Amino acid sequence: MAKTLAEKVWDAHVVRKGDGDGASAQPDLLFIDLHLVHEVTSPQAFEGLRLAGRKLRRPDLTIATEDHNTPTLDIDKPIADLTSRTQIQTLRNNCAEFGVRLHSLGDAEQGIVHVVGPQLGLTQPGMTVVCGDSHTSTHGAFGALAMGIGTSEVEHVMATQTLSLKPFKTMAINVEGTLRPGVTAKDIILAVIAKIGTGGGQGYVLEYRGSAIRALSMDARMTICNMSIEAGARAGMVAPDETTYEYMKGRPHAPEGAEWDAAVEYWNTLKTDDDAVFDAQVDLDADTLEPFVTWGTNPGQGVSLSEAVPSPEDFGDENAKAAAERALQYMGLEAGTPMKDIRVDTVFLGSCTNSRIEDLRAAADIIRGREKDPQIRMLVVPGSARVRLEAEAEGLDRVFKDFGAEWRFAGCSMCLGMNPDQLEPGERCASTSNRNFEGRQGKGGRTHLVSPVVAAATAVRGTLSSPSDLEPAPEPAAIRTDAA
Amino acid sequence: MEKFTKHTGVGVPLRQSNVDTDQIIPAVYLKRITRTGFEDALFSAWRKDPSFILNQEPYSAGSVLVAGPDFGTGSSREHAVWALKDYGFKAVLSSRFADIFRGNSGKQGLLAAQVAQDDIELIWKELENAPGTEVTVDLESKTVVCGNIVAPFEIDDYTRWRLLEGLDDIGLTLQHEADITAYEVTRPSFKPKTLPARVS
Ligand code: SF4
């Protein structure tokens, strides 16, 4: 029978077919290839194991890192916030007790859990990957079935290396055409979410397809899959191809020699069969896409950067209308204001959506040789210590520092208000992260989700801006523009 | 896990769509390492506002939350469910739940009952017109009763069965340990292991 990519990966992991019917029908039990762990959602799971006298079944398929509440400055000093310090210490104790590999603050492989897995080559096509974090969908960029799970499920995976999963539906997101300069993967996914809504993907695994997706690098595919969860989806996937293999090759945990050949042979089978049927389809035209930005307090509340803040009256359905009203109030915005007139206080370049090396390069290319708006505070937070080292080797840190941005150590940072990097009440931020919820970046903070290049252009002009709004850069910056 | 068959308690009308888990419990509370004691964290930003529904009598003693569509979106934090439970909620009614939230609820014995939006509107009106009205959520018959309103709700059969029986997931799975071991043997050798560690 013809199958979609998601169905193939699912079928290859069934430990036990669900049985029984009616009330006690059990879902399929699936084997989990990789379990990623961080400090926030694991303490209660480890505690559960201990209380039940259970073992961690597969330490060799488990890896931990510290990211959510770690500081991005003074990382050699003890963490100032006591509860954060306790949580980190608890992770360290638990990993030592249960034999889990941990990359701690200061380690070259430490970083945001979703940046670390792919970078080590641990995320591979056709795998099942889980983590107690909703943005686990990131790993789907490799053609893995990757899902965020809750702490009870974390404990379940620790004890059994499996999960009982409800069947999903499949949705094809077809993105055809060629992106214009200055338009990026982030704009694709923001446009998809604005189109289908924050609940539109509910119950679905999304497969991103089409010429525009095939043309994207792995870093960009990760940006897209990362935000699948913002459309409510269970997971997002891209079928593996040469771009994937190219990225994988030579990574620490990538297969080698004959194993590599066997792997590639298998990976080549991981595509949706021509005659397979998706439960739903959505089409997006890449040719006409513009830089996208959110105006509201959920990621579906977005518009093209060239448009204006919508009015609640623009929304047909009563709930959407009320939500828009509330969002405008929280965001301190007037309907009808051109998005490009909105002045921001802070620019945050980071998070598991956009903190990989290409994101930093793209932003650096925009600001190189330009001046930052003096009122703007800009934070640049690499996704992992490894990305930071790589960026420094290329001199990107200098570009950011010369521009007047703060060059930080790796972590989730201002993506969520859990570590010292937070917005003040009322502070407005252009952020490359994934969530613009009320208070997400700090109590009362106002978030506009943007791409790295829009973030960079905004830092130059002080108002939400696309790279095309900038005056031509002075001399030396011209070097890379043709490659962009 | 405690068995859940039927619950009756004060209904709380939360007229809001897209209540995400950051609203249910802000990230700062996620630093705790315990599994209980999150009652103070529930909707903590909103609870600073005296007009917020849970700050009003008799809603403050509520145990059935009646919310707008897309409840529990956003972060996968199970703390959202713990906070609702610790506060005293036994059931949440919404016309649409985020998947992860729904899954987490089922694991923790919080009933996430999917009720048609039209019925939610009726229940909201009833609860607002007669504050303190009790809502009965019957998992056996999959119905919600509030005043004169009787509405069906949806929940997947497996979760319902587990809730009714009060069954722990891990115990259920470990009954099939032989299957897991058999699968492990067939896992291709090219698939990665995290140990021994290799670094860049
Ligand atoms: S960067 Fe943000 S979204 Fe990503 S894992 Fe960290 S907190 Fe979650």
XYZ file of C-alpha atoms and ligand atoms in Angstrom:
692
model
C 0.000 0.000 0.000
C 1.219 3.473 -0.827
C 2.418 5.340 2.253
C 3.419 8.802 3.266
C 6.818 9.487 4.800
C 5.331 9.801 8.268
C 3.530 6.474 7.929
C 6.727 4.742 6.821
C 8.640 5.965 9.835
C 5.780 5.045 12.128
C 5.491 1.532 10.723
C 9.208 0.931 11.103
C 8.948 1.560 14.845
C 5.953 -0.465 15.870
C 6.987 -2.674 18.768
C 3.511 -3.894 19.245
C 0.418 -3.287 17.187
C -2.427 -1.872 19.198
C -5.002 -4.471 20.007
C -8.379 -4.918 21.547
C -11.225 -2.891 20.283
C -13.814 -0.587 21.605
C -13.099 0.842 25.001
C -9.848 -0.877 25.845
C -8.332 -0.664 22.366
C -4.696 0.150 22.893
C -2.798 2.362 20.495
C 0.385 1.174 18.800
C 3.473 0.997 20.964
C 6.407 2.656 19.202
C 10.111 2.335 19.808
C 11.941 5.594 20.455
C 15.359 5.989 18.827
C 16.508 9.102 20.610
C 15.419 10.768 23.828
C 16.616 14.300 24.461
C 16.514 15.598 27.997
C 16.854 19.038 29.602
C 16.569 20.425 33.090
C 12.997 21.670 33.091
C 10.816 18.717 32.187
C 12.965 15.905 33.547
C 13.240 16.211 37.362
C 9.759 14.857 38.035
C 10.315 12.025 35.562
C 13.576 10.914 37.163
C 11.829 11.218 40.515
C 9.050 8.972 39.237
C 11.565 6.311 38.178
C 13.217 6.422 41.550
C 9.928 6.206 43.436
C 8.840 3.197 41.395
C 12.256 1.555 41.661
C 12.572 1.517 37.873
C 15.716 1.730 35.764
C 16.452 3.968 32.824
C 16.129 1.392 30.071
C 18.432 2.851 27.411
C 20.979 5.395 28.639
C 22.701 4.853 25.282
C 19.741 6.381 23.461
C 19.431 9.302 25.840
C 21.299 12.593 25.976
C 20.897 15.671 28.146
C 21.869 19.303 27.952
C 21.261 22.452 29.984
C 19.505 25.222 28.136
C 16.257 26.699 29.429
C 17.275 28.469 32.580
C 20.973 28.837 32.110
C 22.357 32.376 31.986
C 24.077 33.615 28.827
C 26.579 35.786 30.673
C 29.110 34.877 33.360
C 28.594 31.198 32.776
C 31.684 30.378 34.799
C 30.031 31.713 37.942
C 27.442 29.850 39.983
C 23.923 30.500 38.674
C 22.590 33.439 40.656
C 18.947 32.402 40.713
C 18.629 29.735 43.370
C 15.715 27.795 41.945
C 17.411 27.658 38.545
C 20.600 26.527 40.158
C 18.734 23.789 42.015
C 17.072 22.608 38.836
C 20.386 22.435 36.978
C 22.017 20.682 39.886
C 19.137 18.223 40.011
C 19.713 17.393 36.329
C 23.409 16.861 36.988
C 22.688 14.569 39.912
C 20.069 12.630 37.986
C 22.298 12.157 34.944
C 25.120 10.937 37.152
C 22.825 8.545 38.978
C 21.168 7.108 35.870
C 24.216 7.154 33.599
C 22.969 9.773 31.132
C 25.409 11.678 28.963
C 25.118 15.353 29.860
C 26.531 18.435 28.194
C 26.745 21.008 30.936
C 27.204 24.723 30.787
C 30.764 25.404 29.678
C 30.979 22.220 27.588
C 31.554 22.725 23.842
C 28.463 20.626 23.017
C 26.137 22.401 25.429
C 23.271 24.351 23.943
C 19.601 24.329 23.085
C 18.556 20.714 22.982
C 17.187 21.013 19.425
C 20.398 22.503 18.139
C 22.602 19.955 19.887
C 20.970 16.750 18.539
C 21.363 17.576 14.836
C 24.777 19.128 15.310
C 26.143 15.927 16.854
C 24.637 13.876 14.048
C 22.355 12.135 16.533
C 19.260 13.231 14.656
C 19.025 11.118 11.521
C 16.420 10.360 8.882
C 13.791 7.783 9.704
C 14.240 7.982 13.451
C 11.725 8.552 16.193
C 12.906 11.404 18.389
C 11.210 12.700 21.506
C 11.912 15.307 24.138
C 9.966 16.933 26.901
C 9.736 20.049 24.825
C 7.237 20.990 22.170
C 9.827 22.205 19.685
C 11.146 18.692 19.237
C 9.367 19.004 15.899
C 12.613 20.681 14.750
C 14.235 17.284 14.190
C 11.605 16.420 11.584
C 13.711 18.417 9.128
C 15.781 15.224 8.717
C 12.791 13.062 7.903
C 12.542 11.891 11.492
C 9.253 11.579 13.319
C 9.981 13.952 16.166
C 7.547 14.922 18.855
C 7.303 16.946 22.007
C 6.015 15.016 25.001
C 4.940 15.772 28.551
C 6.767 14.759 31.688
C 4.706 11.599 32.236
C 5.689 10.493 28.772
C 9.294 11.416 29.483
C 9.145 9.019 32.399
C 7.482 6.420 30.195
C 10.252 6.661 27.603
C 12.893 6.507 30.303
C 11.393 3.320 31.718
C 10.452 1.562 28.484
C 12.110 3.347 25.506
C 8.673 3.306 23.916
C 5.559 5.413 23.694
C 1.947 4.551 23.081
C 0.877 6.912 20.388
C -2.461 7.738 18.956
C -2.613 7.501 15.179
C -2.202 10.774 13.344
C -3.492 12.271 10.148
C -1.198 13.552 7.432
C -1.149 16.986 5.832
C 0.947 18.032 2.866
C 2.170 21.603 2.915
C 3.202 22.284 -0.679
C 5.453 25.258 -1.109
C 6.290 25.788 -4.750
C 8.377 28.480 -6.368
C 11.429 30.503 -5.486
C 11.813 32.776 -2.498
C 12.741 36.351 -3.274
C 15.867 37.817 -1.707
C 15.269 38.722 1.916
C 12.487 36.150 2.258
C 13.367 33.119 4.346
C 12.187 29.852 5.830
C 10.856 31.773 8.816
C 8.522 33.696 6.542
C 7.290 30.458 4.986
C 6.318 28.973 8.306
C 4.794 32.180 9.678
C 2.709 32.410 6.524
C 1.662 28.761 6.855
C 0.542 29.327 10.449
C -1.316 32.521 9.557
C -3.050 30.532 6.844
C -4.101 27.424 8.755
C -4.265 28.932 12.244
C -2.788 27.833 15.559
C -5.168 24.886 15.652
C -5.062 24.073 11.949
C -2.511 21.312 12.239
C -4.159 19.639 15.169
C -3.894 15.862 14.983
C -1.722 16.060 11.874
C 1.838 15.361 10.997
C 2.767 17.989 8.436
C 5.022 17.141 5.543
C 6.640 20.153 3.914
C 7.099 19.542 0.211
C 7.649 21.303 -3.051
C 10.441 23.024 -4.885
C 10.834 25.844 -2.351
C 11.384 23.350 0.476
C 13.824 21.231 -1.550
C 15.879 24.350 -2.203
C 16.296 25.047 1.523
C 19.357 24.188 3.578
C 19.063 21.958 6.643
C 19.232 24.947 8.976
C 16.297 26.505 7.151
C 14.311 23.253 7.111
C 14.808 23.057 10.854
C 13.351 26.550 11.220
C 10.226 25.423 9.418
C 9.764 22.119 11.200
C 10.484 23.831 14.518
C 7.326 25.901 14.298
C 5.017 23.083 13.172
C 3.880 22.944 16.765
C 2.752 26.568 16.488
C 0.209 25.382 13.939
C -0.919 22.822 16.499
C 0.610 19.890 14.598
C 1.930 16.733 16.201
C 5.090 16.964 14.122
C 6.528 18.383 10.923
C 8.735 16.564 8.430
C 10.806 17.033 5.325
C 11.854 13.994 3.303
C 15.615 13.445 3.385
C 17.628 14.147 0.245
C 21.176 15.005 -0.821
C 21.033 18.206 1.238
C 20.318 16.101 4.310
C 23.107 13.619 3.615
C 25.539 16.410 2.903
C 24.744 17.911 6.298
C 24.985 14.556 8.093
C 28.264 13.426 6.629
C 31.196 13.602 9.034
C 29.099 14.575 12.057
C 30.323 12.856 15.227
C 27.484 10.324 15.386
C 26.823 9.916 11.678
C 27.420 6.398 10.404
C 30.695 5.711 8.610
C 31.946 3.452 5.828
C 29.680 0.507 5.076
C 27.257 1.654 7.758
C 26.903 4.976 5.955
C 26.060 3.194 2.707
C 23.497 1.008 4.417
C 22.002 4.056 6.064
C 21.768 6.028 2.819
C 20.130 3.088 1.121
C 17.492 3.075 3.827
C 17.153 6.842 3.932
C 16.506 6.883 0.178
C 13.318 4.909 0.791
C 12.018 7.600 3.113
C 9.773 9.563 0.849
C 6.066 9.703 0.396
C 5.030 7.287 -2.348
C 3.720 8.970 -5.488
C 0.271 7.493 -5.095
C 0.011 7.985 -1.342
C -2.871 10.158 -0.196
C -2.666 12.883 2.407
C -5.643 13.607 4.614
C -5.282 17.308 3.869
C -3.308 19.613 1.583
C -2.282 23.232 1.838
C -0.547 25.190 -0.913
C 1.660 28.193 -0.493
C 3.207 30.227 -3.272
C 6.863 30.969 -2.539
C 7.210 33.416 -5.447
C 4.889 36.013 -3.971
C 5.825 35.562 -0.320
C 7.076 38.622 1.546
C 8.823 38.911 4.886
C 6.266 38.031 7.510
C 5.820 39.359 11.008
C 3.354 38.862 13.840
C 1.285 41.689 15.291
C -0.582 39.750 17.986
C -0.096 37.319 20.823
C -0.231 34.013 19.035
C 1.910 32.945 16.097
C -1.104 32.790 13.799
C -1.638 36.523 14.174
C 0.780 37.561 11.459
C 0.840 39.661 8.291
C 3.277 40.621 5.579
C 5.672 43.224 6.847
C 4.439 45.644 4.174
C 0.896 45.521 5.542
C -0.746 47.288 8.467
C -1.933 46.103 11.861
C -5.336 44.529 11.171
C -8.535 45.624 12.814
C -10.579 43.188 14.923
C -13.390 43.930 12.470
C -11.395 42.144 9.772
C -12.136 38.846 11.499
C -15.373 37.104 10.727
C -15.576 34.774 13.648
C -16.460 36.196 17.035
C -13.725 34.387 18.923
C -11.071 35.565 16.486
C -12.405 39.095 16.772
C -12.246 39.048 20.556
C -8.788 37.496 20.463
C -7.584 40.210 18.086
C -8.969 42.956 20.311
C -7.279 41.551 23.331
C -4.027 41.043 21.435
C -3.961 44.628 20.173
C -4.501 45.897 23.666
C -1.746 43.747 25.113
C 0.597 44.671 22.280
C -0.213 48.371 22.598
C -1.029 48.653 18.903
C -3.598 50.609 16.906
C -5.332 48.946 14.006
C -4.203 50.456 10.726
C -0.673 51.283 11.820
C 1.770 50.201 9.114
C 3.838 47.367 10.544
C 6.977 49.155 9.411
C 6.145 52.147 11.616
C 6.289 50.049 14.761
C 9.269 51.000 16.852
C 10.935 48.280 18.883
C 13.209 48.443 21.908
C 14.981 45.141 21.665
C 16.069 42.735 18.973
C 16.611 39.110 19.940
C 18.493 36.854 17.548
C 18.392 33.372 18.965
C 16.223 30.362 20.033
C 15.922 26.901 18.535
C 14.058 28.462 15.610
C 16.845 30.734 14.411
C 20.154 30.422 16.239
C 22.125 28.150 13.968
C 25.187 29.247 12.059
C 23.314 30.224 8.901
C 20.942 32.403 10.871
C 23.873 34.242 12.388
C 25.564 34.554 9.004
C 22.422 35.922 7.373
C 21.968 38.542 10.083
C 25.652 39.447 10.061
C 25.505 39.965 6.308
C 22.792 42.573 6.771
C 24.471 44.561 9.513
C 28.068 44.331 8.364
C 29.307 47.867 7.894
C 26.095 49.454 9.130
C 25.193 51.168 12.348
C 22.713 50.043 14.918
C 19.888 52.357 15.835
C 21.227 53.820 19.086
C 18.004 53.159 21.033
C 17.974 49.461 20.219
C 19.324 46.778 22.460
C 20.320 43.692 20.483
C 21.088 40.283 21.886
C 22.752 37.638 19.760
C 22.582 34.219 21.358
C 24.039 31.259 19.441
C 22.031 28.051 19.750
C 24.932 26.050 21.058
C 28.449 26.513 22.306
C 29.585 24.817 19.078
C 27.709 27.370 16.955
C 29.303 30.124 19.005
C 32.776 28.723 18.348
C 32.042 28.326 14.661
C 30.766 31.906 14.442
C 33.826 33.212 16.226
C 36.085 31.316 13.859
C 34.390 33.169 10.997
C 34.622 36.501 12.777
C 30.859 36.908 13.106
C 31.194 37.823 16.770
C 33.208 40.875 15.697
C 30.550 41.913 13.228
C 27.906 41.788 15.934
C 30.049 43.476 18.561
C 31.169 46.239 16.192
C 27.537 46.815 15.407
C 26.818 47.238 19.114
C 25.022 43.958 19.775
C 25.650 41.794 22.818
C 27.378 38.518 21.978
C 26.179 35.899 24.438
C 26.760 32.312 25.457
C 24.428 29.590 24.212
C 21.007 28.819 25.636
C 17.290 29.491 25.249
C 17.878 32.999 26.546
C 15.133 35.486 25.770
C 12.967 32.932 24.014
C 11.217 32.376 27.312
C 11.151 34.209 30.619
C 13.000 31.627 32.616
C 16.535 32.910 32.796
C 17.977 36.395 33.342
C 17.353 37.482 29.710
C 13.877 38.972 29.873
C 11.838 41.849 28.572
C 10.558 44.532 30.912
C 6.809 45.189 31.057
C 5.803 47.077 27.917
C 9.141 46.491 26.222
C 8.762 45.680 22.535
C 10.935 43.080 20.895
C 11.573 41.867 17.372
C 12.422 38.267 18.084
C 13.553 35.375 15.925
C 12.003 32.936 18.393
C 8.760 31.053 17.943
C 6.209 32.292 20.455
C 4.688 35.699 20.919
C 2.402 34.700 23.782
C 1.639 37.213 26.499
C 4.563 37.351 28.890
C 6.534 34.709 27.016
C 9.720 36.786 26.931
C 9.143 38.346 30.323
C 6.094 39.693 32.102
C 4.343 42.374 30.049
C 6.855 42.010 27.208
C 5.620 42.483 23.638
C 6.927 40.148 20.982
C 6.962 40.389 17.206
C 8.160 37.194 15.579
C 10.497 37.830 12.674
C 13.213 36.200 10.583
C 16.915 36.778 11.317
C 17.290 39.182 8.383
C 14.246 41.176 9.441
C 15.629 41.233 12.975
C 18.914 42.583 11.659
C 17.282 45.225 9.442
C 15.090 46.247 12.379
C 18.147 46.744 14.547
C 19.519 49.121 11.926
C 16.375 51.193 11.434
C 14.785 50.914 14.856
C 11.385 50.056 13.407
C 10.241 46.717 12.007
C 12.028 46.556 8.663
C 12.974 44.223 5.897
C 16.453 44.139 4.395
C 15.079 45.816 1.258
C 14.212 48.894 3.334
C 17.875 49.548 4.019
C 19.982 52.022 2.101
C 22.675 50.227 0.105
C 25.400 49.267 2.526
C 28.690 51.105 2.414
C 31.585 49.501 0.542
C 32.871 46.375 2.322
C 29.434 44.968 2.982
C 28.745 44.546 -0.702
C 30.876 41.396 -0.756
C 28.187 38.901 0.117
C 25.061 40.490 -1.276
C 25.163 38.597 -4.555
C 25.292 35.293 -2.711
C 22.214 36.100 -0.631
C -3.770 6.964 39.163
C -7.169 7.576 40.715
C -10.193 6.243 38.891
C -12.427 8.812 37.261
C -16.050 7.970 36.649
C -18.115 11.030 37.378
C -17.495 14.427 38.906
C -19.777 17.229 40.011
C -18.472 20.648 40.965
C -18.807 24.384 40.482
C -18.322 25.393 36.868
C -16.003 28.248 35.939
C -16.726 30.038 32.662
C -13.463 31.145 31.085
C -14.548 33.082 28.021
C -11.304 32.964 26.185
C -9.924 31.181 23.188
C -6.316 30.145 22.745
C -5.521 29.829 26.421
C -1.936 28.718 26.022
C 0.137 26.925 28.603
C 2.181 30.060 29.288
C -1.059 31.596 30.592
C -2.004 28.490 32.527
C 1.394 28.474 34.194
C 4.155 30.941 33.359
C 7.629 29.601 32.764
C 9.098 30.900 36.009
C 7.182 28.229 37.942
C 8.761 25.498 35.853
C 11.912 25.757 37.874
C 10.419 23.717 40.650
C 11.504 20.131 40.848
C 8.495 18.738 42.665
C 5.382 17.266 41.157
C 2.831 18.952 43.394
C 2.213 22.321 44.997
C 1.534 24.281 41.834
C -1.878 25.679 42.870
C -0.480 29.190 43.366
C 0.984 29.150 39.860
C -2.263 28.539 37.998
C -3.114 31.536 35.767
C -0.822 33.511 38.047
C -0.607 36.574 35.796
C -4.386 36.789 35.448
C -5.014 36.150 39.103
C -3.360 39.469 39.942
C -6.398 41.071 38.332
C -9.248 41.223 40.904
C -11.832 40.889 38.156
C -10.393 37.587 36.930
C -12.971 34.857 37.207
C -11.105 32.751 39.762
C -10.914 35.774 42.054
C -14.673 35.925 42.254
C -16.980 34.003 44.509
C -18.304 31.410 44.086
C -16.139 30.621 41.072
C -12.975 30.480 43.127
C -14.054 27.109 44.452
C -14.627 25.783 40.952
C -13.565 22.342 39.817
C -14.848 22.261 36.234
C -13.246 24.764 33.887
C -15.277 25.696 30.822
C -12.935 27.333 28.330
C -12.944 28.646 24.775
C -11.484 26.805 21.789
C -7.812 25.842 21.472
C -7.181 25.334 25.136
C -3.676 24.319 26.223
C -1.808 25.353 23.102
C 1.888 26.132 23.142
C 4.507 24.574 25.334
C 4.334 20.903 26.268
C 4.751 21.628 29.977
C 2.841 19.061 31.981
C 2.986 21.577 34.802
C -0.106 23.122 33.205
C -2.045 19.997 34.103
C -0.487 19.763 37.559
C -1.417 23.394 38.254
C -5.022 22.839 37.199
C -5.223 19.699 39.323
C -3.481 21.190 42.318
C -5.893 24.110 42.226
C -8.757 21.639 42.389
C -9.914 21.265 38.811
C -11.073 17.787 37.866
C -12.209 18.509 34.354
C -11.717 21.048 31.570
C -14.304 21.551 28.850
C -13.362 23.065 25.511
C -14.368 22.648 21.905
C -10.747 22.066 20.931
C -7.689 21.050 22.911
C -4.061 21.175 21.925
C -2.847 17.605 21.421
C -0.047 17.577 23.950
C -2.208 19.140 26.629
C -4.895 16.574 26.008
C -2.348 13.767 26.246
C -0.859 15.132 29.444
C -4.304 15.467 30.998
C -5.152 11.888 30.297
C -1.961 10.739 31.959
C -2.646 12.723 35.103
C -6.309 11.956 35.540
C -7.559 15.403 34.545
C -10.506 14.973 32.212
C -10.217 16.988 29.004
C -13.726 16.796 27.605
C -14.311 18.054 24.093
C -17.683 19.775 23.940
C -19.176 21.465 20.885
C -18.703 25.247 20.929
C -22.482 25.812 20.773
C -22.885 23.846 23.967
C -19.956 25.665 25.562
C -21.751 28.950 24.825
C -24.900 27.674 26.511
C -22.974 26.481 29.531
C -21.142 29.816 29.752
C -24.466 31.647 29.838
C -25.839 29.337 32.466
C -22.760 29.679 34.676
C -22.769 33.458 34.319
C -26.477 33.836 34.963
C -26.385 31.575 37.976
C -22.881 31.716 39.436
C -22.071 28.668 41.460
C -24.056 26.314 39.258
C -22.558 22.877 39.377
C -21.491 20.967 36.342
C -21.543 17.202 36.252
C -19.113 15.444 33.976
C -19.972 11.806 33.499
C -17.235 9.798 31.848
C -19.336 6.628 31.688
C -21.979 8.206 29.501
C -19.718 10.926 28.035
C -22.132 13.692 28.948
C -21.951 17.041 30.665
C -24.890 18.325 32.651
C -25.248 21.938 33.712
C -28.648 23.196 34.818
C -30.998 22.146 32.042
C -28.251 21.667 29.560
C -27.233 18.150 28.738
C -24.399 17.951 26.232
C -22.344 15.074 24.907
C -18.575 15.257 24.957
C -15.844 13.478 23.094
C -12.779 11.767 24.425
C -10.767 9.042 22.785
C -11.729 5.560 23.867
C -8.341 4.539 25.133
C -7.911 7.522 27.424
C -11.437 7.059 28.658
C -10.809 3.412 29.466
C -7.581 4.213 31.304
C -9.246 6.966 33.297
C -12.169 4.740 34.202
C -9.814 1.974 35.291
C -7.255 4.293 36.854
C -4.426 2.541 34.982
C -0.785 3.633 35.020
C 0.780 3.772 31.576
C 4.223 2.484 32.391
C 2.882 -0.568 34.158
C 0.698 -1.311 31.136
C 3.635 -1.060 28.746
C 5.984 -3.130 30.848
C 3.602 -6.042 30.452
C 4.958 -6.119 26.914
C 8.617 -6.004 27.764
C 9.394 -9.078 25.686
C 8.133 -7.241 22.598
C 10.405 -4.322 23.339
C 13.422 -6.559 23.720
C 12.580 -8.358 20.486
C 12.364 -5.041 18.680
C 15.666 -3.809 20.077
C 17.470 -6.771 18.566
C 16.318 -5.788 15.087
C 17.269 -2.119 15.331
C 19.735 -1.426 12.480
C 23.323 -0.970 13.573
C 23.704 2.234 11.544
C 21.294 3.987 13.863
C 23.119 6.191 16.356
C 23.718 5.711 20.044
C 24.567 8.528 22.394
C 27.125 6.391 24.211
C 30.011 6.218 24.013
C 30.063 9.945 23.410
C 31.628 11.296 20.246
C 32.133 15.020 19.867
C 32.943 17.380 17.048
S 14.808 28.090 22.507
Fe 12.766 28.552 23.204
S 11.410 27.211 22.121
Fe 13.484 26.443 21.867
S 13.717 24.903 23.454
Fe 14.454 26.831 24.286
S 12.697 27.754 25.274
Fe 11.919 26.135 23.983
